[in-house]
mmCIF file of C-alpha atoms and ligand atoms in Angstrom:
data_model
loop_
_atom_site.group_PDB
_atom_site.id
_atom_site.type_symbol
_atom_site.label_atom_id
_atom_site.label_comp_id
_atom_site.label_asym_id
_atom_site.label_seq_id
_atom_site.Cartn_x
_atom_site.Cartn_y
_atom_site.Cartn_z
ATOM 1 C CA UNK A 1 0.695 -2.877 -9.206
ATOM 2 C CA UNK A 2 2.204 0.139 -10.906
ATOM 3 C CA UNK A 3 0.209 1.546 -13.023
ATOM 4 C CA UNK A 4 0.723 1.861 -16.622
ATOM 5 C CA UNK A 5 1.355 5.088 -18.973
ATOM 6 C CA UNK A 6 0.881 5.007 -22.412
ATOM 7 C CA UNK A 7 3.778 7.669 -23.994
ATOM 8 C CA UNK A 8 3.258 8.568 -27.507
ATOM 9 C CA UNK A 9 6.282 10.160 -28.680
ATOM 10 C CA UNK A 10 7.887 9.022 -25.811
ATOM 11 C CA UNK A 11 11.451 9.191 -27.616
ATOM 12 C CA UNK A 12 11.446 12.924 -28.683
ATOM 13 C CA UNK A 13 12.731 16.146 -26.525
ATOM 14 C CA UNK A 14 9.485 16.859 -23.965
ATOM 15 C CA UNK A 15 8.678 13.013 -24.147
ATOM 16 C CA UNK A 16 11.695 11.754 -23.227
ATOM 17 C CA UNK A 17 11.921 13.994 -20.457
ATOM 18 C CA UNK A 18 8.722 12.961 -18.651
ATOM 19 C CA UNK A 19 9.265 9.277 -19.488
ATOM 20 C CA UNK A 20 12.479 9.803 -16.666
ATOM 21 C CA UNK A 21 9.975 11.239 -14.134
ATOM 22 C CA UNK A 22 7.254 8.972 -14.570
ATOM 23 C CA UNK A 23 9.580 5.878 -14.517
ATOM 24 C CA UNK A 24 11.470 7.317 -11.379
ATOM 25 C CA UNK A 25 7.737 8.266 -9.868
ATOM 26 C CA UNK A 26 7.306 4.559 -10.326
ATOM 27 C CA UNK A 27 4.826 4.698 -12.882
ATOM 28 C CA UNK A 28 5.322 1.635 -15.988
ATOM 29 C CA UNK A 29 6.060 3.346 -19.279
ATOM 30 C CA UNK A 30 5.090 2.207 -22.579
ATOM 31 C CA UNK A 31 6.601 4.334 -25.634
ATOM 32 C CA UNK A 32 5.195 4.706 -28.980
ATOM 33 C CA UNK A 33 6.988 6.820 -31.592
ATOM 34 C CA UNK A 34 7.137 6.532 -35.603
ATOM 35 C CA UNK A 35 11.026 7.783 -35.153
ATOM 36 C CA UNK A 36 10.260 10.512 -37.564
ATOM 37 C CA UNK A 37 11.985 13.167 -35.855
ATOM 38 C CA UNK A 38 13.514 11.378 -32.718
ATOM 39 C CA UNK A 39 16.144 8.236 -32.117
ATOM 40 C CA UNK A 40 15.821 4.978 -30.550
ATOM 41 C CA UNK A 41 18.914 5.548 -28.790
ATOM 42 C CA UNK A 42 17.027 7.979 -26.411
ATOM 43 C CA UNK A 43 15.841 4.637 -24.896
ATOM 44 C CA UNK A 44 19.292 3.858 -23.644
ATOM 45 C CA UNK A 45 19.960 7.248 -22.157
ATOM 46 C CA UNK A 46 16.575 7.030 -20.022
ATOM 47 C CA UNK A 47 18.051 3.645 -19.161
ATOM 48 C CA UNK A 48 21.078 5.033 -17.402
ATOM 49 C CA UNK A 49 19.141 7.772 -16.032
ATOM 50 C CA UNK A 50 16.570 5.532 -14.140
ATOM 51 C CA UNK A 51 17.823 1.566 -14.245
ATOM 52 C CA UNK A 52 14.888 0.586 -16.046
ATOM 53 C CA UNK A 53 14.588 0.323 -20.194
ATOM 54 C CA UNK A 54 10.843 1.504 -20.659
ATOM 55 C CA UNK A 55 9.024 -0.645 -23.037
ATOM 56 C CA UNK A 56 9.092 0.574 -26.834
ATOM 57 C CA UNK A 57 7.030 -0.235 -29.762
ATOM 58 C CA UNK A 58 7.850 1.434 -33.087
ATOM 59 C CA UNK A 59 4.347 2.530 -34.207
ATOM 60 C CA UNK A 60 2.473 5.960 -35.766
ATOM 61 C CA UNK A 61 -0.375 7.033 -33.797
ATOM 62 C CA UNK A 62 -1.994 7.395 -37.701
ATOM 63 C CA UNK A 63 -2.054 4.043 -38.075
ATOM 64 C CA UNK A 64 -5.397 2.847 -36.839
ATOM 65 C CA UNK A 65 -4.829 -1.232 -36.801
ATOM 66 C CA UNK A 66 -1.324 -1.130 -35.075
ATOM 67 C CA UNK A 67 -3.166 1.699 -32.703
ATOM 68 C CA UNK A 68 -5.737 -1.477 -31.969
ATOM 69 C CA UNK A 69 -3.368 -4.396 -31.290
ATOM 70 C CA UNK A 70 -1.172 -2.269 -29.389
ATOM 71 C CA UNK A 71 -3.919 -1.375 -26.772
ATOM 72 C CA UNK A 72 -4.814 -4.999 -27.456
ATOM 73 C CA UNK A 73 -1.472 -6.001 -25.965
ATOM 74 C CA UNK A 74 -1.330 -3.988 -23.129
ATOM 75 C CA UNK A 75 -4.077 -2.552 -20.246
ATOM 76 C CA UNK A 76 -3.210 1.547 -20.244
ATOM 77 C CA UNK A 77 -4.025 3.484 -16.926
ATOM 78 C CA UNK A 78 -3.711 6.868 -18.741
ATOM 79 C CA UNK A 79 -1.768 8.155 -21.905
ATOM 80 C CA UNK A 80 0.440 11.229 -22.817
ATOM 81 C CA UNK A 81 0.207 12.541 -25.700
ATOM 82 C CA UNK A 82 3.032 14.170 -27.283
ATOM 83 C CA UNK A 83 3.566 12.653 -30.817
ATOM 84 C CA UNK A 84 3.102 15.269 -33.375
ATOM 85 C CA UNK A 85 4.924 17.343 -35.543
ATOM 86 C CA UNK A 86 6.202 20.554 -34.517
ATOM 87 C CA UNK A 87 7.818 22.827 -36.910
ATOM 88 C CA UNK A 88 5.974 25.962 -37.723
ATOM 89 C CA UNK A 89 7.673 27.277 -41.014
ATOM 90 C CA UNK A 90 6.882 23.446 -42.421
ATOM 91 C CA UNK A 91 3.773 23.298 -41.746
ATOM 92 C CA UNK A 92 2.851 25.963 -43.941
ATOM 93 C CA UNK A 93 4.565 24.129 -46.840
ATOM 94 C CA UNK A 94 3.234 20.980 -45.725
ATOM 95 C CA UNK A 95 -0.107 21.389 -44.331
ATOM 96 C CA UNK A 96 -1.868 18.581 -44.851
ATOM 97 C CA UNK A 97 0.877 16.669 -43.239
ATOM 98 C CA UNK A 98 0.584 18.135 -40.348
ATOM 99 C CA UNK A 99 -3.038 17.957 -40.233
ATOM 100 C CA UNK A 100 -2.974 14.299 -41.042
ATOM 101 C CA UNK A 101 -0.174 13.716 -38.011
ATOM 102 C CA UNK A 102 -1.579 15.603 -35.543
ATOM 103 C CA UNK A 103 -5.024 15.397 -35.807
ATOM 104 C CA UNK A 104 -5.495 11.742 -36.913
ATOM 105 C CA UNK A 105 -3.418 10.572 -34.095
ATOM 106 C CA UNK A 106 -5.587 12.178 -31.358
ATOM 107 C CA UNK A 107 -8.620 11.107 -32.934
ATOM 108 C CA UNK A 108 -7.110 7.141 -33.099
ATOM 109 C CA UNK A 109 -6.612 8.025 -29.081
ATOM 110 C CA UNK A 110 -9.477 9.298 -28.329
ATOM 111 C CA UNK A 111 -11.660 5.985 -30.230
ATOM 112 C CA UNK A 112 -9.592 3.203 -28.770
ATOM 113 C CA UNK A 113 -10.014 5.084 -25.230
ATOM 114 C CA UNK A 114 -13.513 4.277 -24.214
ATOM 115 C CA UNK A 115 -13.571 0.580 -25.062
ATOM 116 C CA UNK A 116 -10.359 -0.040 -23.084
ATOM 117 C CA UNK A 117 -11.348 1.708 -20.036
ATOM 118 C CA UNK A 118 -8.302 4.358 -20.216
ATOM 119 C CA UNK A 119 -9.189 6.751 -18.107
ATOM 120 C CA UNK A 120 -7.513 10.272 -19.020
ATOM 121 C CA UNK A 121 -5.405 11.705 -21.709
ATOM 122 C CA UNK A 122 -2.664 14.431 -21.152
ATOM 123 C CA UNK A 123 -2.390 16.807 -24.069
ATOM 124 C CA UNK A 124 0.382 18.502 -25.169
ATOM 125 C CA UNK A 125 -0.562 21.741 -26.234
ATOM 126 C CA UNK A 126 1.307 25.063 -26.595
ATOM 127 C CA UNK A 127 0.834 28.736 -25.597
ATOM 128 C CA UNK A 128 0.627 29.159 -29.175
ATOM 129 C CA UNK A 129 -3.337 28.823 -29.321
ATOM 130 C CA UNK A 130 -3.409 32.463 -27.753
ATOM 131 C CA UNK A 131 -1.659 34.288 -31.256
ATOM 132 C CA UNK A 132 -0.443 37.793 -30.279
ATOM 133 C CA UNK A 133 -1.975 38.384 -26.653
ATOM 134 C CA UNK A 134 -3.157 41.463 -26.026
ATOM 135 C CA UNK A 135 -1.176 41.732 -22.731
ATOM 136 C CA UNK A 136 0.881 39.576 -20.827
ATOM 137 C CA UNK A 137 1.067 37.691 -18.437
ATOM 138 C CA UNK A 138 -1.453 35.608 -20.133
ATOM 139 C CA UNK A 139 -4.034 33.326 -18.284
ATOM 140 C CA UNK A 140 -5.983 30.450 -19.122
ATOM 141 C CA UNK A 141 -9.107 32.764 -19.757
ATOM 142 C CA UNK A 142 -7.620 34.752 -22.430
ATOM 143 C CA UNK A 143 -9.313 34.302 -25.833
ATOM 144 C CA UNK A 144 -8.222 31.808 -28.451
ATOM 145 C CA UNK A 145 -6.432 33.798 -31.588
ATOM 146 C CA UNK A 146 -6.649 32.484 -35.196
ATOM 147 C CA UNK A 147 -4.005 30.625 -35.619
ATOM 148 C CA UNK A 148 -0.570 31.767 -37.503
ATOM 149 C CA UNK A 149 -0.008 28.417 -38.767
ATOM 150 C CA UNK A 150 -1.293 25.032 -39.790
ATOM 151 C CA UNK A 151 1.129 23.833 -36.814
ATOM 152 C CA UNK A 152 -0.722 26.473 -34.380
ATOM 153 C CA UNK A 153 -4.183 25.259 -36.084
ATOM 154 C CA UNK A 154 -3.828 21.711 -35.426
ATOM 155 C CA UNK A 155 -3.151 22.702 -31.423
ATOM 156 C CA UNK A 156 -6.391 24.658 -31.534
ATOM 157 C CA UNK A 157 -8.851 21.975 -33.310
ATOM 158 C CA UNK A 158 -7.117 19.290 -30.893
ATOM 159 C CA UNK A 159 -7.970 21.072 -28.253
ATOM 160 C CA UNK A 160 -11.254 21.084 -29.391
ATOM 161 C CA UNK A 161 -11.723 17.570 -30.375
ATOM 162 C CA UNK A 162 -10.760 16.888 -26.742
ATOM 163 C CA UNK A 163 -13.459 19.118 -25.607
ATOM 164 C CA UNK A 164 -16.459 17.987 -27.362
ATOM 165 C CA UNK A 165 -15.629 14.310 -27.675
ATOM 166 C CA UNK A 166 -15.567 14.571 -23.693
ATOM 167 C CA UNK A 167 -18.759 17.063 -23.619
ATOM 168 C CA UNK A 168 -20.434 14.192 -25.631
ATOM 169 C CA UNK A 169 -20.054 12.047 -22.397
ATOM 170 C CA UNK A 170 -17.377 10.118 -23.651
ATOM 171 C CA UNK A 171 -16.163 8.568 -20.140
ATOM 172 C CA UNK A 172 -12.931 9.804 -20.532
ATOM 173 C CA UNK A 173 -11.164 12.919 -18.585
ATOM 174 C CA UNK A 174 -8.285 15.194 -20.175
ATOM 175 C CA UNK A 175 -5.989 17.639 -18.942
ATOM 176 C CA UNK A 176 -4.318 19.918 -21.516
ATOM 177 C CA UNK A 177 -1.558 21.521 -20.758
ATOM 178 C CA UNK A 178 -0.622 24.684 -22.841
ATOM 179 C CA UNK A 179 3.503 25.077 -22.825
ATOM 180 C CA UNK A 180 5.524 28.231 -23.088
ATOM 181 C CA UNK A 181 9.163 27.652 -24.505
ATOM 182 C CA UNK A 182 10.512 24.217 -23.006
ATOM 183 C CA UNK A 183 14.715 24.599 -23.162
ATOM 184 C CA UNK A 184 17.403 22.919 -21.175
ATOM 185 C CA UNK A 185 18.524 19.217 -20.918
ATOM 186 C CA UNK A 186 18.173 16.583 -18.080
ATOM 187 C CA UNK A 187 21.132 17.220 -15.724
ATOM 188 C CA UNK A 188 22.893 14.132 -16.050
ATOM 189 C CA UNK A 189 23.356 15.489 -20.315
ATOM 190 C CA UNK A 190 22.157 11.362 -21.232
ATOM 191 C CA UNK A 191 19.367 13.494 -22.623
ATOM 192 C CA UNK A 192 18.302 16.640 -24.273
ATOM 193 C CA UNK A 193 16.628 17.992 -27.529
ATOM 194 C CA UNK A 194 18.135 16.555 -30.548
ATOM 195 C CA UNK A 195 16.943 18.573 -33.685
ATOM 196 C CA UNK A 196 17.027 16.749 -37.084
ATOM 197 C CA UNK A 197 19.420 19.184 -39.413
ATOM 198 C CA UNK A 198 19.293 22.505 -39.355
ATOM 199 C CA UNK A 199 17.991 23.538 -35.600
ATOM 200 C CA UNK A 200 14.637 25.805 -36.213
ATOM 201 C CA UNK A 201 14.360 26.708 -32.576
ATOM 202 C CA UNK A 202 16.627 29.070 -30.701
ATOM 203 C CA UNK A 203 18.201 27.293 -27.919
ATOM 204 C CA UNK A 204 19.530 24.036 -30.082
ATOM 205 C CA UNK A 205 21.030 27.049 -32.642
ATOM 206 C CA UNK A 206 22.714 29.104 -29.973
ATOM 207 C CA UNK A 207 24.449 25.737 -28.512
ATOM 208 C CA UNK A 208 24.795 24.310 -31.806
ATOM 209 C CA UNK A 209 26.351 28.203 -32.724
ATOM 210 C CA UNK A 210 28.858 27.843 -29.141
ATOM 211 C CA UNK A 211 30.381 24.834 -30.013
ATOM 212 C CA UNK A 212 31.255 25.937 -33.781
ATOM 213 C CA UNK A 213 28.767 23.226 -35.814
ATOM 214 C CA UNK A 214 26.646 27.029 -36.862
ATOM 215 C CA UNK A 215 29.047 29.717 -37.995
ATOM 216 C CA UNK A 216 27.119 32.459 -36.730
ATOM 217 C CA UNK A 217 23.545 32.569 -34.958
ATOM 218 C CA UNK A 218 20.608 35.108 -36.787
ATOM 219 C CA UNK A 219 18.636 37.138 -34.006
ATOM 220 C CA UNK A 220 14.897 37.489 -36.033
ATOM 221 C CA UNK A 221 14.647 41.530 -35.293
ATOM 222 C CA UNK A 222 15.027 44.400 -32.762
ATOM 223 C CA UNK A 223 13.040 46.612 -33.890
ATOM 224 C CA UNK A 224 9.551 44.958 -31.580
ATOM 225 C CA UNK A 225 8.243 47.004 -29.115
ATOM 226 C CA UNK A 226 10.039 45.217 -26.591
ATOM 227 C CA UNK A 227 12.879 46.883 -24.471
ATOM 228 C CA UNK A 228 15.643 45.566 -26.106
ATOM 229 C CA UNK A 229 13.442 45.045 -29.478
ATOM 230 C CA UNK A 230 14.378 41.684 -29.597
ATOM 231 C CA UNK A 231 11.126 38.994 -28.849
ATOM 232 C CA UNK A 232 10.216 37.786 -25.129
ATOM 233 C CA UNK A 233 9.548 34.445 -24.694
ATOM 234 C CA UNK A 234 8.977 32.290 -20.734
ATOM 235 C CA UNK A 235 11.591 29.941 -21.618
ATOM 236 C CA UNK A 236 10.501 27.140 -18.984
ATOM 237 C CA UNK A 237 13.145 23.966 -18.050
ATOM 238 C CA UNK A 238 12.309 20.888 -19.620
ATOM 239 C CA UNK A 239 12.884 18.629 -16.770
ATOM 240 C CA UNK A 240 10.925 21.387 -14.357
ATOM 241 C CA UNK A 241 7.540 20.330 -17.758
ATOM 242 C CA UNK A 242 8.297 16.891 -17.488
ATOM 243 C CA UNK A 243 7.178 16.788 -13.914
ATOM 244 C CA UNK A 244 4.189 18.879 -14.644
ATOM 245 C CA UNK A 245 2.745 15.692 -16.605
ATOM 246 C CA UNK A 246 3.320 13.374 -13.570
ATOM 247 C CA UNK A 247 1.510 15.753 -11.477
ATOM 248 C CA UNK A 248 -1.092 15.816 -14.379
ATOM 249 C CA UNK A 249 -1.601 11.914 -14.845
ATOM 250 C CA UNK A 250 -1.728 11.188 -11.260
ATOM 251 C CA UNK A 251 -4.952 13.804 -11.015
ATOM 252 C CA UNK A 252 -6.749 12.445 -13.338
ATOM 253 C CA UNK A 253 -5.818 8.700 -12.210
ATOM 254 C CA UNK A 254 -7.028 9.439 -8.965
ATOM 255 C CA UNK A 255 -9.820 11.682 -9.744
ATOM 256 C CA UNK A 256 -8.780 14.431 -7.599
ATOM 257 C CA UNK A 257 -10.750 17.173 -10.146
ATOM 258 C CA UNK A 258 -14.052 16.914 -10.557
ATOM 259 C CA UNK A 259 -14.032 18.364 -14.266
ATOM 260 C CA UNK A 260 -13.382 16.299 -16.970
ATOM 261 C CA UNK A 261 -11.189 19.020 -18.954
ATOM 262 C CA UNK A 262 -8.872 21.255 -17.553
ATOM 263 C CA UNK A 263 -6.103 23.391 -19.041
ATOM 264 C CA UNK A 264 -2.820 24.384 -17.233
ATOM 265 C CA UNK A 265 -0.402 27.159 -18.458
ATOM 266 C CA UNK A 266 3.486 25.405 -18.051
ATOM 267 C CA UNK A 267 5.976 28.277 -18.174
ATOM 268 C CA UNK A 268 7.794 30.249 -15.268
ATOM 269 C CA UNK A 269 5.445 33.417 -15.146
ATOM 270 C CA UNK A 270 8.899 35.623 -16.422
ATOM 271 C CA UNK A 271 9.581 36.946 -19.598
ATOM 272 C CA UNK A 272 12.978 36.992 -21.159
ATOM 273 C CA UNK A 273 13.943 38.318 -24.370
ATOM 274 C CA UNK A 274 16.417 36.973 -26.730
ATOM 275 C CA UNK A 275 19.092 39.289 -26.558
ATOM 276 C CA UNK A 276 18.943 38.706 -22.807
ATOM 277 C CA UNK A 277 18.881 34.670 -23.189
ATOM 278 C CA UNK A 278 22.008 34.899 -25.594
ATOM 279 C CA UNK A 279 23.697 37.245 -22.766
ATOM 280 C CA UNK A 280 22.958 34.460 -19.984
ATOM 281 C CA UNK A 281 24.406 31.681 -22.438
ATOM 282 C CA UNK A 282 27.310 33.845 -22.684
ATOM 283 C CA UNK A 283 27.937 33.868 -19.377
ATOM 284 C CA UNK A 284 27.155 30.389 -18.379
ATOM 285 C CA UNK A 285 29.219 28.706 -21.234
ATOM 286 C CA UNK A 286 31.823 31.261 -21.020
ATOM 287 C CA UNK A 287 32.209 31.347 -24.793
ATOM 288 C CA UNK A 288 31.330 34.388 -26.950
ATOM 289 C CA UNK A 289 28.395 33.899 -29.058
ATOM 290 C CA UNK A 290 28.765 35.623 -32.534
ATOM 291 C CA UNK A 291 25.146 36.741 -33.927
ATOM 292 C CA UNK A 292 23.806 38.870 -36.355
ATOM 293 C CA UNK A 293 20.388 40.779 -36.185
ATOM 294 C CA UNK A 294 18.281 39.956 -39.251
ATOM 295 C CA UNK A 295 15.009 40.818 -40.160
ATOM 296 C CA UNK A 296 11.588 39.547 -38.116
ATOM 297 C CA UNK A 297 10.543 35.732 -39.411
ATOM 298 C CA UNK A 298 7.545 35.457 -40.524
ATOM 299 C CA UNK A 299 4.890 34.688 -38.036
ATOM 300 C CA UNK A 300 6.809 35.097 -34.538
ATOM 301 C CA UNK A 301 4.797 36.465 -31.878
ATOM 302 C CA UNK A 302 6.655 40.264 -30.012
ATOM 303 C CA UNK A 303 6.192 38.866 -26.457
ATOM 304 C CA UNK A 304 4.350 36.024 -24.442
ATOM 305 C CA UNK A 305 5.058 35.148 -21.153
ATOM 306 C CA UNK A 306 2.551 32.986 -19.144
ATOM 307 C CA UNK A 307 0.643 33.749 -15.739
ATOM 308 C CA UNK A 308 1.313 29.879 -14.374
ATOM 309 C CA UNK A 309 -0.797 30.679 -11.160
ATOM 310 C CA UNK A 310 -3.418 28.070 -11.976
ATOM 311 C CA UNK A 311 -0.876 25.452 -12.398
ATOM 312 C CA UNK A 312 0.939 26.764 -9.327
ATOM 313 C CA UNK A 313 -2.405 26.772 -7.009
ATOM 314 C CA UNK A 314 -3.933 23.963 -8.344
ATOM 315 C CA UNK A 315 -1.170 21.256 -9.433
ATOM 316 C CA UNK A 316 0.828 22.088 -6.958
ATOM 317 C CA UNK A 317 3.547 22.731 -8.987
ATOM 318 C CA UNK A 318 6.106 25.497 -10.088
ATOM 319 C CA UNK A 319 9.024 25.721 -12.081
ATOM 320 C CA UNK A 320 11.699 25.644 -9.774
ATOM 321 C CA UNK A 321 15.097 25.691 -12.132
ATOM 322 C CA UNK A 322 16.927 28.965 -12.834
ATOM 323 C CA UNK A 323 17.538 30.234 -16.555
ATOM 324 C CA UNK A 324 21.326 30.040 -15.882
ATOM 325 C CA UNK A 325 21.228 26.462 -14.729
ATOM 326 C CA UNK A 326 18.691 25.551 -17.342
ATOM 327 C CA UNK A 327 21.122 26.958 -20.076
ATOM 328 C CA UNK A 328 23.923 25.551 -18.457
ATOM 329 C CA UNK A 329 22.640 22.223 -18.622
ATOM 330 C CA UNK A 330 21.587 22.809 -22.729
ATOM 331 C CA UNK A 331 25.073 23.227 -23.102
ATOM 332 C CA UNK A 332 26.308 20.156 -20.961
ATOM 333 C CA UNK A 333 24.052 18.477 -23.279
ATOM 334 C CA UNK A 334 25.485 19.626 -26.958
ATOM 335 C CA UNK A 335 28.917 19.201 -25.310
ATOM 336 C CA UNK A 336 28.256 15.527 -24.853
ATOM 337 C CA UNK A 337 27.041 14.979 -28.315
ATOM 338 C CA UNK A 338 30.296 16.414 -29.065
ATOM 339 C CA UNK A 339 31.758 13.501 -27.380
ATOM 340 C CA UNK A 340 29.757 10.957 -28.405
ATOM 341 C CA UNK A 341 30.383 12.386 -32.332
ATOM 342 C CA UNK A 342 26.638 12.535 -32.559
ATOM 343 C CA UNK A 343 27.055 16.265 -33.745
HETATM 344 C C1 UD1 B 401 7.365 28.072 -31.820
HETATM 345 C C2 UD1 B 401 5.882 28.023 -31.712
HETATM 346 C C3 UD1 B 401 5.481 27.095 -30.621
HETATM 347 C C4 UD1 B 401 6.056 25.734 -30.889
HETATM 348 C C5 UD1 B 401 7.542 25.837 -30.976
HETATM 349 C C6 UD1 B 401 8.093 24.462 -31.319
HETATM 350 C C7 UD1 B 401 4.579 29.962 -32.288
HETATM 351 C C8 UD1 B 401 4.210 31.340 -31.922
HETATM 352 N N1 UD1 B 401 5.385 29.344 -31.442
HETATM 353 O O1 UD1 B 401 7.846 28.757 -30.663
HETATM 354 O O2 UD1 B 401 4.097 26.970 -30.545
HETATM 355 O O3 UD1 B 401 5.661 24.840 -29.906
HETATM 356 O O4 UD1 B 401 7.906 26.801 -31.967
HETATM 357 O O5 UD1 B 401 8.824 24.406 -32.446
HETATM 358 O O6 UD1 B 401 4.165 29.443 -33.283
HETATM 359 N N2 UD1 B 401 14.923 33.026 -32.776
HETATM 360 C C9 UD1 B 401 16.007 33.718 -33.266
HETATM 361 N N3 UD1 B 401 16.940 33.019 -33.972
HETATM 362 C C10 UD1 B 401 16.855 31.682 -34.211
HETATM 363 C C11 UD1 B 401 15.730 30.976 -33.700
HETATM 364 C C12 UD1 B 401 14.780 31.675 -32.987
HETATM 365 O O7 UD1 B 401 16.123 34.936 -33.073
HETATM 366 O O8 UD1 B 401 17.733 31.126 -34.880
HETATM 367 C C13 UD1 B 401 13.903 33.756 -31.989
HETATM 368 C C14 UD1 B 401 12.517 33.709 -32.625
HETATM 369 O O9 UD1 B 401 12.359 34.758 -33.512
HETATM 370 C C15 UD1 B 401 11.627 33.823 -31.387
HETATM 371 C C16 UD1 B 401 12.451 33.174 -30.274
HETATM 372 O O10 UD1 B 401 13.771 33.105 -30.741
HETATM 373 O O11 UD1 B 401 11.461 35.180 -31.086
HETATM 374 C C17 UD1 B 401 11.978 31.775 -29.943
HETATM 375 O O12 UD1 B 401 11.894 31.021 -31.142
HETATM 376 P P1 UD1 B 401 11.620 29.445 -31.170
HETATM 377 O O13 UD1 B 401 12.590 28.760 -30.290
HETATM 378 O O14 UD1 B 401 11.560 29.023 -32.592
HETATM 379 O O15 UD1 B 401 10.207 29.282 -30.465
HETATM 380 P P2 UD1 B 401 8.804 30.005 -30.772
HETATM 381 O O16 UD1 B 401 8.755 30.576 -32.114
HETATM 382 O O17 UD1 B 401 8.530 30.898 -29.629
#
């Protein structure tokens, strides 16, 4: 019998992505999202993608009784965990949001685990826990920074939670997977990110900026120590994460680790800057970007690029699309939102 997933947050931008390559691993998904900052109509765009409608319950992870009757209703082999919220500049105007979301929902998880036998929980966690590293590529081993934002904090304490609820013998297992920056769209463009309003991230604003919706696009500084001054991110394909996860769940489902944590860096092991990801838009779109360089934002980090070796050695897995491909297929995806009038 195929076994089944448990995807909270199933209908936003990383979730939806992994819900394709679970479904088309043959796994059975079950969705959870509160809608908050994702659309139902994902549902029917993973539908085309794989012939099969994943089941979907409208339901926050916060909320403790529909958490119960929904693992009530159905018998979970494992559970990914994306459902949180995301945005760094509004969590430090709305902290105890975020620290309500994020954290409250893990901790619901983690309690309804043990009684229902579910044996392992994927975590969604971002490269962000390691602040400013003091030199890249960075590893799994390199030390935790304080956090530069409630967002960044509530990544940090989860990944803590997961560690000592686990070290208290809780007879669960966990793998937490630390992203770089996830871009791109699937490559049929019946999914892709979908930002609420104003885009805060850069890909979604330079695609958004390419097809006219954003007059002009605002580069946050050149003036880092970086060659170009502009900020280096390891911009890593979305579909190339998803798969990462299905890799991940069927470890833990089939015990092939001995260790009840582990953490895996997701990203491509290259650094890119800005300036250079706006050039390779450029070229791939064949439309001329206009930008202006503004002043650093608050809180961005110069450079950060990931050394993905354990996840390469150890998962088995790599991230195999190129940057021009992966930005091509961003802007497949805000092209057909043009023609579906969604944007
Ligand atoms: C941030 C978080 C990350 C989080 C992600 C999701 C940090 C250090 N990183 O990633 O943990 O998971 O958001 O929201 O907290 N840029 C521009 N112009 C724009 C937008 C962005 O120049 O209009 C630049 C930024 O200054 C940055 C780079 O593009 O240098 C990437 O920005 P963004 O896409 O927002 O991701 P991060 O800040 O890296």
């Amino acid at each position: 019998m195929a076994k089944k997933i448990l995807v909270t947050g199933g209908t936003g931008y990383i979730g939806s992505h992994t819900v394709v390559e679970l479904q088309q691993a043959g796994y059975e998904v079950v969705i959870i999202d509160n809608l908050s900052n994702s659309n139902a109509d994902v549902l029917e765009g993973i539908t085309r993608i794989t012939g099969k409608r994943p089941l979907f319950d409208k339901i926050d992870c916060t909320d403790f009784n529909a958490m119960k009757a929904l693992f009530k209703k159905y018998t979970f082999d494992g559970i990914i965990h994306f459902a949180a919220s995301k945005a760094v500049g509004e969590s430090v105007q709305k902290p105890l949001m975020y620290y309500r979301n994020n954290l409250v929902s893990l901790i619901n998880l983690l309690e309804l685990m043990p009684e229902h036998n579910v044996k392992g929980i994927v975590f969604s966690s971002s490269c962000t826990v390691y602040g400013e590293p003091d030199m890249n590529p960075i590893d799994e081993n390199a030390p935790i920074k304080p956090a530069a934002s409630p967002y960044g904090n509530t990544k940090q304490i989860n990944e803590e939670i997961i560690q000592d609820f686990i070290h208290s013998g809780a007879p669960v297992k966990s793998i937490i997977l630390r992203y770089f920056n996830p871009i791109g769209a699937h490559p049929s463009a019946e999914i892709g990110e979908l930002p609420l309003g104003v885009p805060q991230n850069l890909v979604p604003y330079i695609t958004q900026t390419g097809m006219g919706i954003r007059k002009k696009m605002s580069v946050f500084g050149n003036d880092y120590n970086t060659p170009d001054g502009s900020c280096i991110r390891d911009f890593i394909n979305v579909v190339d994460l998803a798969k990462a996860h299905v890799i991940a769940i069927e470890r833990m489902l089939e015990d092939k680790s001995d260790e009840k944590v582990e953490i895996f860096n997701l990203g491509t092991g290259t650094g890119l800057s800005v300036l250079e990801l706006i050039n390779i838009f450029e070229k791939v779109s064949e439309e001329s970007l206009p930008y202006e360089i503004v002043g650093r934002r608050e809180g961005d980090i110069e450079q950060i690029w990931a050394q993905p070796d354990k996840a390469n050695k150890v998962l088995g897995w790599t991230a195999k699309e190129t940057i021009e491909d992966t930005m091509a297929s961003a802007w497949r995806w805000q092209q057909r939102l043009r023609e579906k009038g969604t944007m």
